[in-house]
XYZ file of N, CA and C in Angstrom:
735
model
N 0.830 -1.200 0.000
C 0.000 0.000 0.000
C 0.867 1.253 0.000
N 1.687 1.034 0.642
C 3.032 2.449 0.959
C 3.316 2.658 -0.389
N 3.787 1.909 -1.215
C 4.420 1.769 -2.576
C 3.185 2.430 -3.561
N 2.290 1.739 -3.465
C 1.163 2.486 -4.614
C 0.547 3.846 -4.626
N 0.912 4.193 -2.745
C 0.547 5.564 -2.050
C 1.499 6.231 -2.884
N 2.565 6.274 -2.001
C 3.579 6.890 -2.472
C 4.124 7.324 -3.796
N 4.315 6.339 -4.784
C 4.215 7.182 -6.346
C 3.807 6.893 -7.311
N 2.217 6.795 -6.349
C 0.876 6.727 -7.746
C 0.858 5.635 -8.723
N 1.231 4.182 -8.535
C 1.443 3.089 -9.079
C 0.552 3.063 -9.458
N -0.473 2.637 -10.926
C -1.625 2.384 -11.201
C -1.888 0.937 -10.749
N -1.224 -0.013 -10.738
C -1.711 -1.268 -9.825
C -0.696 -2.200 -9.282
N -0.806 -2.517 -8.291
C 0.040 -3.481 -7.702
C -1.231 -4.868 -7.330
N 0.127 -6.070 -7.649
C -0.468 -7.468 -7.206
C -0.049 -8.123 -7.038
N -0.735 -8.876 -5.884
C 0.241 -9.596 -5.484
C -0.342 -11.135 -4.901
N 0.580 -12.097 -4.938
C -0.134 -13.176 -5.107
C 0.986 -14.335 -3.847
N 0.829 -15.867 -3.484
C 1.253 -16.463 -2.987
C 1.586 -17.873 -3.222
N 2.662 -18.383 -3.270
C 2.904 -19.680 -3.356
C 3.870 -20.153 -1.732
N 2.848 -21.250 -1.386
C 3.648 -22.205 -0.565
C 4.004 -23.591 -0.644
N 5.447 -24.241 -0.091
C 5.354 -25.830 -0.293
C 5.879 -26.167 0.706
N 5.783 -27.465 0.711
C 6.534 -28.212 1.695
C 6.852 -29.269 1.040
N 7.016 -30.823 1.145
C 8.261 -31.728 0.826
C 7.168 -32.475 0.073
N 8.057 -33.793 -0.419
C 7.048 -34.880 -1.396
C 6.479 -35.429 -0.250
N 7.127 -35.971 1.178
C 6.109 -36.317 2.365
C 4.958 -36.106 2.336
N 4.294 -35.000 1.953
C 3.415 -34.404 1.968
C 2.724 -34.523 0.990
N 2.676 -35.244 -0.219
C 2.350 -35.321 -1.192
C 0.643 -35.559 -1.492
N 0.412 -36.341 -0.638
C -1.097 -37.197 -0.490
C -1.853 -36.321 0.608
N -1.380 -35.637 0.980
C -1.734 -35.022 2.586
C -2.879 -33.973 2.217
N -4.366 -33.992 2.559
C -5.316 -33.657 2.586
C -5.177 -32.387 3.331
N -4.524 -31.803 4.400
C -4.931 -31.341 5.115
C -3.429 -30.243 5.317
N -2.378 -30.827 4.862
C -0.936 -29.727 4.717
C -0.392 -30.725 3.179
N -0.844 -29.940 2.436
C -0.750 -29.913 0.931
C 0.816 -29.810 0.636
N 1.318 -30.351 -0.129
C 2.563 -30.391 -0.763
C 2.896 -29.000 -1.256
N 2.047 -27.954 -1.777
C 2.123 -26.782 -2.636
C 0.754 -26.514 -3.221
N 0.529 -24.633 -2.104
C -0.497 -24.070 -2.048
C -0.116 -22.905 -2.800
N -1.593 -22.474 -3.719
C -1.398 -21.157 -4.622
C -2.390 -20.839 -4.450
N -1.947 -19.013 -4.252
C -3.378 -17.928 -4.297
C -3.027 -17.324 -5.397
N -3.372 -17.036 -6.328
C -3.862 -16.692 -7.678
C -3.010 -15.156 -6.986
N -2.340 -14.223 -8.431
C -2.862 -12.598 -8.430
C -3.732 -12.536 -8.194
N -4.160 -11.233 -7.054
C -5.153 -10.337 -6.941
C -4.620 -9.323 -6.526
N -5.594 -8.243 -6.867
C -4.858 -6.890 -6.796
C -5.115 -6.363 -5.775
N -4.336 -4.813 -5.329
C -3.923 -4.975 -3.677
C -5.288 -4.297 -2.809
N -6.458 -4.238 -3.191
C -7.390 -3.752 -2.815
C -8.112 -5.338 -1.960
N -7.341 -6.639 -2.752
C -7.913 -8.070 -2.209
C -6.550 -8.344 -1.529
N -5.694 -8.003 -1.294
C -4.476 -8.677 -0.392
C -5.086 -9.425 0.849
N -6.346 -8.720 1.306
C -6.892 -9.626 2.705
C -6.581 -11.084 2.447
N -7.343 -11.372 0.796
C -7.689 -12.366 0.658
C -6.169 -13.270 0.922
N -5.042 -12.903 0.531
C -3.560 -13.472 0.204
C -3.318 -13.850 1.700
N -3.315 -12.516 2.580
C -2.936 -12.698 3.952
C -3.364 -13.556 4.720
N -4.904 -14.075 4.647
C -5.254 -14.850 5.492
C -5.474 -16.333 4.697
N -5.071 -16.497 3.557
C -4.750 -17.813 2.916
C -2.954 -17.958 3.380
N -2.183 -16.862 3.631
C -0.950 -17.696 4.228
C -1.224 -17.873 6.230
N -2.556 -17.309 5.947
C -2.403 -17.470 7.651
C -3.311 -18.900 8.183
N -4.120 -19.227 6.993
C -4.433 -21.015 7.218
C -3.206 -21.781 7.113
N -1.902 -21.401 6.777
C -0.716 -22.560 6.451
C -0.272 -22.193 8.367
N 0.471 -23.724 7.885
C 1.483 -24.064 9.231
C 1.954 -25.094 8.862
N 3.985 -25.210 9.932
C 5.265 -25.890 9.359
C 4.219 -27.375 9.971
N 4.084 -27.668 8.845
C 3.592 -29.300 9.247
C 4.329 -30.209 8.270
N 4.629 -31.634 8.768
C 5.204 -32.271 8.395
C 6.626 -32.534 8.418
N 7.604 -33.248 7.833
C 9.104 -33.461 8.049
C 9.586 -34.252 7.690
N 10.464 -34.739 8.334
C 11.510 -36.384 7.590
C 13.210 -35.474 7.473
N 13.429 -35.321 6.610
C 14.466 -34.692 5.580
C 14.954 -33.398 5.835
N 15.696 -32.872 6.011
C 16.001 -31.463 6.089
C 15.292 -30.377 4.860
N 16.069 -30.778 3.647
C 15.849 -29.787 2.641
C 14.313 -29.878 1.971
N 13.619 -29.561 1.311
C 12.226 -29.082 1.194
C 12.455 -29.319 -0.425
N 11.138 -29.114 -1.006
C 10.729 -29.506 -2.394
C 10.663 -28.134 -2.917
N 11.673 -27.251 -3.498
C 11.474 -25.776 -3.956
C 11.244 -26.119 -5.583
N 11.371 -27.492 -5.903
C 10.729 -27.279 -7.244
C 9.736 -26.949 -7.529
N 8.678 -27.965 -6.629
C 7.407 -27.679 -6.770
C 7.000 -26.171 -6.763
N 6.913 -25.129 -6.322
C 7.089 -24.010 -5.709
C 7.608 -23.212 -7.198
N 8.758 -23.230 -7.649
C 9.085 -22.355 -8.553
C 7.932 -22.725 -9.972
N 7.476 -24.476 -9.885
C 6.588 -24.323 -11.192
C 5.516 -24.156 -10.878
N 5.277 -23.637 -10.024
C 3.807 -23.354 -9.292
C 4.266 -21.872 -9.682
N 5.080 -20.915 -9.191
C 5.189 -19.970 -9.207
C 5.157 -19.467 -11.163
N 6.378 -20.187 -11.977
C 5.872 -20.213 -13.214
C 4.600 -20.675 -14.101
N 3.786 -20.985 -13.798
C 2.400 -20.608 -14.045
C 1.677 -19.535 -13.716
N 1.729 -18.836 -12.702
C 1.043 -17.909 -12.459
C 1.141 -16.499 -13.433
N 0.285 -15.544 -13.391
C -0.167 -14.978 -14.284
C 0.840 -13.380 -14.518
N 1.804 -13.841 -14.551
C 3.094 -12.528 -14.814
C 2.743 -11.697 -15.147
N 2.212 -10.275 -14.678
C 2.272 -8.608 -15.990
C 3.031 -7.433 -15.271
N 3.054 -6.942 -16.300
C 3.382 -5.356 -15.276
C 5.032 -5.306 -15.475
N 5.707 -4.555 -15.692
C 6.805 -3.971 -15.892
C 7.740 -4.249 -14.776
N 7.523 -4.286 -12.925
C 7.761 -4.345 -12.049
C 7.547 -5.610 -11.515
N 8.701 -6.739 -11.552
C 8.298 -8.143 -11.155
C 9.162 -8.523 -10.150
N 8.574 -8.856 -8.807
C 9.523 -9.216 -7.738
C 9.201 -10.395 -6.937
N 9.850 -11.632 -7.093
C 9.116 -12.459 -5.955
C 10.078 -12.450 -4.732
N 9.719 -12.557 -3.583
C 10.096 -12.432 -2.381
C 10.287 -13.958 -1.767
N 11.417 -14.805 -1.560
C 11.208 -15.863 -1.280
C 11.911 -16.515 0.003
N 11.366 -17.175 1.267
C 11.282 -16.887 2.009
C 11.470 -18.752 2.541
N 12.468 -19.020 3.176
C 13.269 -20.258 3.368
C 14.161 -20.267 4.884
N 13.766 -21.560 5.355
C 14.308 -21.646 6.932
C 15.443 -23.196 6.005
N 15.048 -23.586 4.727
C 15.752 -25.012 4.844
C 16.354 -24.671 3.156
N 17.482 -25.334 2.609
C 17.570 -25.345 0.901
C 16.539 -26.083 0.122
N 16.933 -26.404 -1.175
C 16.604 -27.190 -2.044
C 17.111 -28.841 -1.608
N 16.314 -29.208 -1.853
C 17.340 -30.891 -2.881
C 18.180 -30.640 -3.220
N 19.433 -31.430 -2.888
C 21.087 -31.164 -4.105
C 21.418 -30.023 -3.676
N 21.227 -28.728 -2.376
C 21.625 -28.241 -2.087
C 21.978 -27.964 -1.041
N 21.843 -29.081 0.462
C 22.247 -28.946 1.603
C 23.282 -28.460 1.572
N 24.270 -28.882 1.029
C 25.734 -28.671 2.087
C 26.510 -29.354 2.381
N 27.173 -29.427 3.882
C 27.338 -30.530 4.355
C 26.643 -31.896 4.909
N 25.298 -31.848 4.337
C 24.215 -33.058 4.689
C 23.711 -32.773 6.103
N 23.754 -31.377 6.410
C 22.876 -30.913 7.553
C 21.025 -31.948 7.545
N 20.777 -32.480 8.575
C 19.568 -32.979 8.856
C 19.320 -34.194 7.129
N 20.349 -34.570 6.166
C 20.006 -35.855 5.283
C 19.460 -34.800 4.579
N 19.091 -35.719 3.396
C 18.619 -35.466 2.276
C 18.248 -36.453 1.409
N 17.116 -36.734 1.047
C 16.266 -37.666 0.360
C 16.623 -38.252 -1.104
N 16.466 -36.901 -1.635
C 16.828 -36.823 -2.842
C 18.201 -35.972 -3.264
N 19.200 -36.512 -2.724
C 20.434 -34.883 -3.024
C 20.782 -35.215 -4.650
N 20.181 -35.895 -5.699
C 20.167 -35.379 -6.965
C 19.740 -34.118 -7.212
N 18.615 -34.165 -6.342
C 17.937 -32.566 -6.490
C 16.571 -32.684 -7.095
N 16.382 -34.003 -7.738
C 14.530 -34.617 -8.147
C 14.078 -35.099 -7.205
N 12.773 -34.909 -7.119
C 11.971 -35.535 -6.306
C 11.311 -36.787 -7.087
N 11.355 -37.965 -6.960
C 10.394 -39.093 -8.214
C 9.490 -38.382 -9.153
N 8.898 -37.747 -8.778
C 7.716 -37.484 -9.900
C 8.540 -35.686 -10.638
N 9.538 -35.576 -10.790
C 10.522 -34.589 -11.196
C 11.592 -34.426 -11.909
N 11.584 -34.157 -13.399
C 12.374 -34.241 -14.206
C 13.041 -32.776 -14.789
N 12.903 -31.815 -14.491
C 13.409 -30.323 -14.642
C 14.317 -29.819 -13.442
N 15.735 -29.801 -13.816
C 16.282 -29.423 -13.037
C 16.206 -28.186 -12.161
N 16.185 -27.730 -10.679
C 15.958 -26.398 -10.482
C 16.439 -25.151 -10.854
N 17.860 -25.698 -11.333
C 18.712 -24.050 -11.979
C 17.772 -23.671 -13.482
N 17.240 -24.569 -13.806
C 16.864 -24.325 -14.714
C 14.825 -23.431 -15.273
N 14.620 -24.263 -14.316
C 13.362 -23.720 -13.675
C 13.565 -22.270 -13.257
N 14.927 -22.295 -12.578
C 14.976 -20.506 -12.530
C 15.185 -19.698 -13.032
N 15.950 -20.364 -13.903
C 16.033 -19.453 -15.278
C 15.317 -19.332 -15.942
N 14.151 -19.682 -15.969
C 13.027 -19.541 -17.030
C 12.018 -18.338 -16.158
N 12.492 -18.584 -14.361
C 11.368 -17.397 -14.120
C 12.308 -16.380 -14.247
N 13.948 -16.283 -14.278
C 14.420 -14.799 -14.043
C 14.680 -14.390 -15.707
N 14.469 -15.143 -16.849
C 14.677 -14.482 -18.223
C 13.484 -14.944 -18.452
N 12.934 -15.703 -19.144
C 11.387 -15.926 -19.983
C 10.227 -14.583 -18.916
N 10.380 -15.152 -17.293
C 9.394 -14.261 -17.115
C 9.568 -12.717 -16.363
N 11.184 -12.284 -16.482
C 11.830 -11.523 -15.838
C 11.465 -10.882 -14.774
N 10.936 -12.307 -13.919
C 11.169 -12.021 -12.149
C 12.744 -11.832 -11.056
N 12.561 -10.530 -10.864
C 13.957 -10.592 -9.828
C 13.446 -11.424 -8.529
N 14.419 -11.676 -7.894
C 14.082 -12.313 -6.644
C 14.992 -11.729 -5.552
N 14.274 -11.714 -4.557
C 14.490 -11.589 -3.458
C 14.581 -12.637 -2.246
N 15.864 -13.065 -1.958
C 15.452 -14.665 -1.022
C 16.051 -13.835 1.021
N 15.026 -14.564 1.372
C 15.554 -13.878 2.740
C 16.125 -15.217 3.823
N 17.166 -14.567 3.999
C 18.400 -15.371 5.494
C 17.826 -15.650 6.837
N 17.012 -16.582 6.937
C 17.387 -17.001 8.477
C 18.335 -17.602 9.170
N 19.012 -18.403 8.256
C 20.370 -19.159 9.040
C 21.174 -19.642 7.473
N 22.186 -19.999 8.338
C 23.317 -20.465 7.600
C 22.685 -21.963 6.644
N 22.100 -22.278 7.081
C 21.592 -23.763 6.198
C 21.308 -23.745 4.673
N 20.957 -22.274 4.123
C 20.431 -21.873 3.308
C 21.563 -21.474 2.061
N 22.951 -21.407 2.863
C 23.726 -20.543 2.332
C 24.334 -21.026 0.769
N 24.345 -22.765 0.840
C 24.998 -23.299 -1.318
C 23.714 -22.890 -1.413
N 22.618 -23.313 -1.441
C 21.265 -23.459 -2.125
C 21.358 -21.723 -2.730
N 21.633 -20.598 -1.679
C 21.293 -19.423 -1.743
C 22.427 -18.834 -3.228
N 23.472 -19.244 -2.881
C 24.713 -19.032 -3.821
C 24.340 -19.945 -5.396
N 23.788 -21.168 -5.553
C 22.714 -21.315 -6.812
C 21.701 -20.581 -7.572
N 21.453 -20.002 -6.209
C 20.364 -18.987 -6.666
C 20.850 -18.021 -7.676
N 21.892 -17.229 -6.944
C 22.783 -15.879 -7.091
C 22.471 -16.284 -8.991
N 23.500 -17.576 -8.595
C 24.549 -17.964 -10.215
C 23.018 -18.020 -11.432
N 21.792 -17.542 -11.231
C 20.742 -17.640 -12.095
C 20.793 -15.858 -12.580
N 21.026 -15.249 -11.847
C 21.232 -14.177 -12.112
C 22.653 -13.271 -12.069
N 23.519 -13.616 -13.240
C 24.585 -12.851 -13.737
C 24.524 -11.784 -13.624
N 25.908 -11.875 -12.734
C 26.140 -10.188 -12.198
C 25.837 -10.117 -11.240
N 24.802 -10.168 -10.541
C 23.505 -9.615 -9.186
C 22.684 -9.150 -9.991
N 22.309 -8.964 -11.046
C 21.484 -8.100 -11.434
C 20.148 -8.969 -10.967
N 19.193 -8.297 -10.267
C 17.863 -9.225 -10.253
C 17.678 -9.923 -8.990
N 18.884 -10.116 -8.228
C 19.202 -10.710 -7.626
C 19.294 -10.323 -6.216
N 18.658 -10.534 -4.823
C 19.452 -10.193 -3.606
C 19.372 -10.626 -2.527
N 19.881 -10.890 -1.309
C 19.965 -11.588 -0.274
C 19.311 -10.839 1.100
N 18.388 -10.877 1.567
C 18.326 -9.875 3.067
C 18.114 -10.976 3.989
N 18.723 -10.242 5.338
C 18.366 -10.909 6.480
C 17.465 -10.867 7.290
N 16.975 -11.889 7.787
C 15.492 -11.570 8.681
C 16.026 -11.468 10.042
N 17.197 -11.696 10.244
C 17.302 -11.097 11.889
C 17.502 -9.824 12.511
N 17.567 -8.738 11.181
C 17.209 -7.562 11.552
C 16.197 -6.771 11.668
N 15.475 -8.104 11.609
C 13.803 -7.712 12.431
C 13.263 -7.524 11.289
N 11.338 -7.005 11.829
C 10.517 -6.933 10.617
C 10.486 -5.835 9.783
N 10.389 -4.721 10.620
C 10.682 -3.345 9.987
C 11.708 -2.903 8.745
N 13.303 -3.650 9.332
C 14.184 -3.841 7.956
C 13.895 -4.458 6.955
N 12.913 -5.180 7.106
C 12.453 -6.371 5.766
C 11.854 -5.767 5.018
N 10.583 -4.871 5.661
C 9.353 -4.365 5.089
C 10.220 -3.084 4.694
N 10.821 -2.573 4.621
C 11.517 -1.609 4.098
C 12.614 -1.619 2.832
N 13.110 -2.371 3.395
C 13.919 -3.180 2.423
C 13.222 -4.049 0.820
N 12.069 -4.583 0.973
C 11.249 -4.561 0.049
C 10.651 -3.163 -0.202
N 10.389 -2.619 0.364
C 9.538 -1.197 -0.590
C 11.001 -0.384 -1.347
N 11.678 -0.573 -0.889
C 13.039 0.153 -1.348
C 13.524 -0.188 -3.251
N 13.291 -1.757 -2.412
C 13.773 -2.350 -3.809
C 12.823 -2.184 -5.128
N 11.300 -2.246 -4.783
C 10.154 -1.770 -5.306
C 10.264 -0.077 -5.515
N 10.308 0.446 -4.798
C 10.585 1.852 -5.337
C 11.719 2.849 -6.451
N 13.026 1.722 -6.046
C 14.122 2.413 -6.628
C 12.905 1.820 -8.388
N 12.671 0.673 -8.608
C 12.233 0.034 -9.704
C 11.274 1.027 -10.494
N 10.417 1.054 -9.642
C 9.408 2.150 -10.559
C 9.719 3.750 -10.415
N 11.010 4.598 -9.456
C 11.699 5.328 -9.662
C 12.244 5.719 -11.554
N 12.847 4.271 -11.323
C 13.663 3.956 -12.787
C 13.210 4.286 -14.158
N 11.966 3.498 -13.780
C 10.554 3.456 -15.094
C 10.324 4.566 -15.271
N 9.851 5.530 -14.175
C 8.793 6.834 -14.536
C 9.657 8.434 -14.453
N 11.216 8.267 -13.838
C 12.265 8.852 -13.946
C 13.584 8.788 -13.998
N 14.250 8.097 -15.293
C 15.225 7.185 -14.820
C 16.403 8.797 -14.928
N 16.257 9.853 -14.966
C 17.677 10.375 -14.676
C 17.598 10.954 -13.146
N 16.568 10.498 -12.382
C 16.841 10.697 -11.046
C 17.866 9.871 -10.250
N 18.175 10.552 -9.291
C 19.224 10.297 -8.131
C 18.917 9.231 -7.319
N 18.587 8.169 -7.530
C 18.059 7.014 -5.895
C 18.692 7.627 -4.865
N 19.966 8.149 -4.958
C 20.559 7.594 -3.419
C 20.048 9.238 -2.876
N 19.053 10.237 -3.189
C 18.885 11.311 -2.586
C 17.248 10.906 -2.022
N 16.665 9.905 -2.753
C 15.158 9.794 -2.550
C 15.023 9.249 -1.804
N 14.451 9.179 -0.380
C 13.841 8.118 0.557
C 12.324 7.779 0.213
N 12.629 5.968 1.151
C 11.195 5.422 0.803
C 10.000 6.242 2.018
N 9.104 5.189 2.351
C 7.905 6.198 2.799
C 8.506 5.840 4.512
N 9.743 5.568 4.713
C 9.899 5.440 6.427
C 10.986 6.393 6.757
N 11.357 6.841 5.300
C 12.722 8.127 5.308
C 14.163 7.452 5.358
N 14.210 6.081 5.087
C 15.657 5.600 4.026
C 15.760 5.701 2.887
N 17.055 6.309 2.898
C 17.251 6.403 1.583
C 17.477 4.973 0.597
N 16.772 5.162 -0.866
C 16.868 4.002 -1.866
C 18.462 3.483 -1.546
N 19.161 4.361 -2.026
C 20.514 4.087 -1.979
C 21.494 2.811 -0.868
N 20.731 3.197 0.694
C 20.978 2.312 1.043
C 20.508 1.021 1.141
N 19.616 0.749 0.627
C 18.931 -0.044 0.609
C 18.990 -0.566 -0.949
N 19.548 -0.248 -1.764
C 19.452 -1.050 -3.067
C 21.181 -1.825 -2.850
N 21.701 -0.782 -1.691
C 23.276 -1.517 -1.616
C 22.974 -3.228 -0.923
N 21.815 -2.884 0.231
C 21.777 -4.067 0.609
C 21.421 -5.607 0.079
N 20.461 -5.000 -0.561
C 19.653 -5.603 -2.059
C 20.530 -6.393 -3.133
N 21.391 -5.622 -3.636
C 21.603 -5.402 -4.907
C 20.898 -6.132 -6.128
N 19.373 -5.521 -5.708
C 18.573 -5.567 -7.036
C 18.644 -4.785 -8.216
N 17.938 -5.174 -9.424
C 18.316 -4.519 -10.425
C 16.753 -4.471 -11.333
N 16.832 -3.599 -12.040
C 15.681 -3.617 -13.294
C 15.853 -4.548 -14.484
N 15.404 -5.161 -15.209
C 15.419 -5.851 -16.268
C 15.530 -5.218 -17.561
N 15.689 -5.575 -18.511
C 16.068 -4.900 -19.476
C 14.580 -4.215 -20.013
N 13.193 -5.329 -19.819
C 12.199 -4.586 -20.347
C 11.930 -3.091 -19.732
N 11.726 -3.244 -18.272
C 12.324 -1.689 -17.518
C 12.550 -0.764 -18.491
N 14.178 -1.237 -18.691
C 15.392 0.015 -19.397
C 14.497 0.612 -20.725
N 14.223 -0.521 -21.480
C 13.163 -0.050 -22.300
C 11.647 0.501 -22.862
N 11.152 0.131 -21.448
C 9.826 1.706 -21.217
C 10.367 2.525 -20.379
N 11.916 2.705 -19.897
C 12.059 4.083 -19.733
C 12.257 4.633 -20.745
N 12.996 4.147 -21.165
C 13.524 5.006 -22.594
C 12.743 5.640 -23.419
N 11.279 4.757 -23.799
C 10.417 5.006 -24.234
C 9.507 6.248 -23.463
N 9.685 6.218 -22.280
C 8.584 7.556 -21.991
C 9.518 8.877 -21.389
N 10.874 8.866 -21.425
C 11.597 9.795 -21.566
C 12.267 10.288 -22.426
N 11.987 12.143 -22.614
C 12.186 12.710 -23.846
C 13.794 12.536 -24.395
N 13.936 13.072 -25.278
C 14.796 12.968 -26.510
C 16.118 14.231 -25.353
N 17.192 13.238 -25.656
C 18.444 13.987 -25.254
C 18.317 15.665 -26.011
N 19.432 16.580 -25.737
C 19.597 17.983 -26.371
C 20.409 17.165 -27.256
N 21.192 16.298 -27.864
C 22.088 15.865 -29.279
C 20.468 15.206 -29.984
N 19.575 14.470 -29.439
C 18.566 14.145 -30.099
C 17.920 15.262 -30.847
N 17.633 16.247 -30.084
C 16.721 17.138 -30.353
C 17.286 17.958 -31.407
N 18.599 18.645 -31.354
C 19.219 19.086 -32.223
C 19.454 18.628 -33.731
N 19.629 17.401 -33.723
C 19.628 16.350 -34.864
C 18.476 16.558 -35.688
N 17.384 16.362 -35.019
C 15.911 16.526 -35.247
C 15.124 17.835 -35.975
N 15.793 18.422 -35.358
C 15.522 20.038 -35.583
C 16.325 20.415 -36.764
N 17.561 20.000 -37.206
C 18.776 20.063 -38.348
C 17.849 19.363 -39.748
N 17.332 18.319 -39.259
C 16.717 17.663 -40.227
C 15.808 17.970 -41.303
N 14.351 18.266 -39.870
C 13.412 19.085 -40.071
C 13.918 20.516 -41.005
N 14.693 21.297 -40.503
C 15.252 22.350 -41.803
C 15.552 21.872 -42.822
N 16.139 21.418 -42.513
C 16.599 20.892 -44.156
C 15.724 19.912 -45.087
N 14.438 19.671 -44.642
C 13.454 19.566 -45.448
C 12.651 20.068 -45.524
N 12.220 21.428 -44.229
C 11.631 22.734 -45.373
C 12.471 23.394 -46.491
């Protein structure tokens, strides 16, 4: 709401995916992988209190089924210039524990009924559907799985790490930041981030350092598109125009 307040976003939406392991597969009652559709932020109730029927049920294995989850997440209904998923992990992937913290079921990284590798799955949401991501740190367990992540997005671009032990306030800020510098970009890209604060009075700047998120190339190209013509453009233009009256 801060974000759409603040600089007149014509719509924000936002939507939810949860999973838990193949354990869970048959489970009537804590589902393997739950989805709330987009809806736009006037229905967020609806989002909030569909993650507030979930709870950590179930177990076995340390690492968790994030496949399921990313092709759950690639189905859902992508628009809008501004794409961020926020993803939010106490355990890794398959094939990405570590040192075999708490076993691992599958450390190929498939689950039986799973034939798409996950680096690859992510690459299809951070180029085909040019979602940046945002993954947040509760502990060290997370940390190869997290560094797989990174390597989907060359450079950092798209890409960033925050911690949740600096409480909730840094989080929720830290997302509007990263959301703001973004549509900053779009609707003024020769502005300054690091002079603009978000709606709690940090500045973008520090907060895109923490981030280091980035815009996508479609971005770069409806800025370009709705910002005017350089003074070498204009001049050119104007040279032209004479010289064909």
């Amino acid at each position: 709401r801060g974000l759409k307040a603040d600089l007149a976003v014509g719509e924000v939406r936002v939507s939810f995916v949860g999973y838990r392991d193949w354990g869970e597969r048959n489970s009537p009652h804590a589902p393997r992988v739950v989805v709330h559709e987009f809806v736009p932020l006037s229905r967020v109730d609806e989002v909030t209190a569909a993650i507030g029927r979930e709870g950590a049920n179930g177990g076995g294995d340390g690492p968790e089924d994030v496949i399921i989850a990313i092709e759950s997440a690639l189905r859902l209904e992508w628009r809008g210039d501004v794409r961020v998923a926020v993803f939010i992990a106490d355990a890794p992937a398959h094939g990405y524990s570590g040192q075999g913290r708490g076993g691992d079921d599958f450390p190929a990284g498939l689950c039986p009924d799973q034939r798409t590798p996950l680096p690859t799955l992510l690459g299809r949401l951070a180029i085909e559907q040019g979602v940046d991501l945002l993954a947040t740190k509760l502990n060290s367990y997370t940390d190869v799985f997290y560094n797989m992540l990174a390597e989907q997005y060359p450079g950092g671009d798209g890409f960033g790490v925050l911690s949740l032990t600096d409480g909730a306030h840094k989080f929720k800020a830290a997302i509007m930041g990263a959301l703001s510098e973004a549509v900053l970009s779009l609707i003024a890209p020769s502005a300054d981030a690091a002079g603009v604060q978000t709606f709690d009075g940090t500045t973008l700047s520090s907060l895109t350092a923490t981030l280091s998120a980035s815009l996508r190339e479609s971005l770069d190209a409806a800025a370009a598109a709705l910002r005017g013509p350089s003074a070498e453009e204009a001049a050119a233009a104007a040279a032209e125009h004479d010289e064909m009256v």
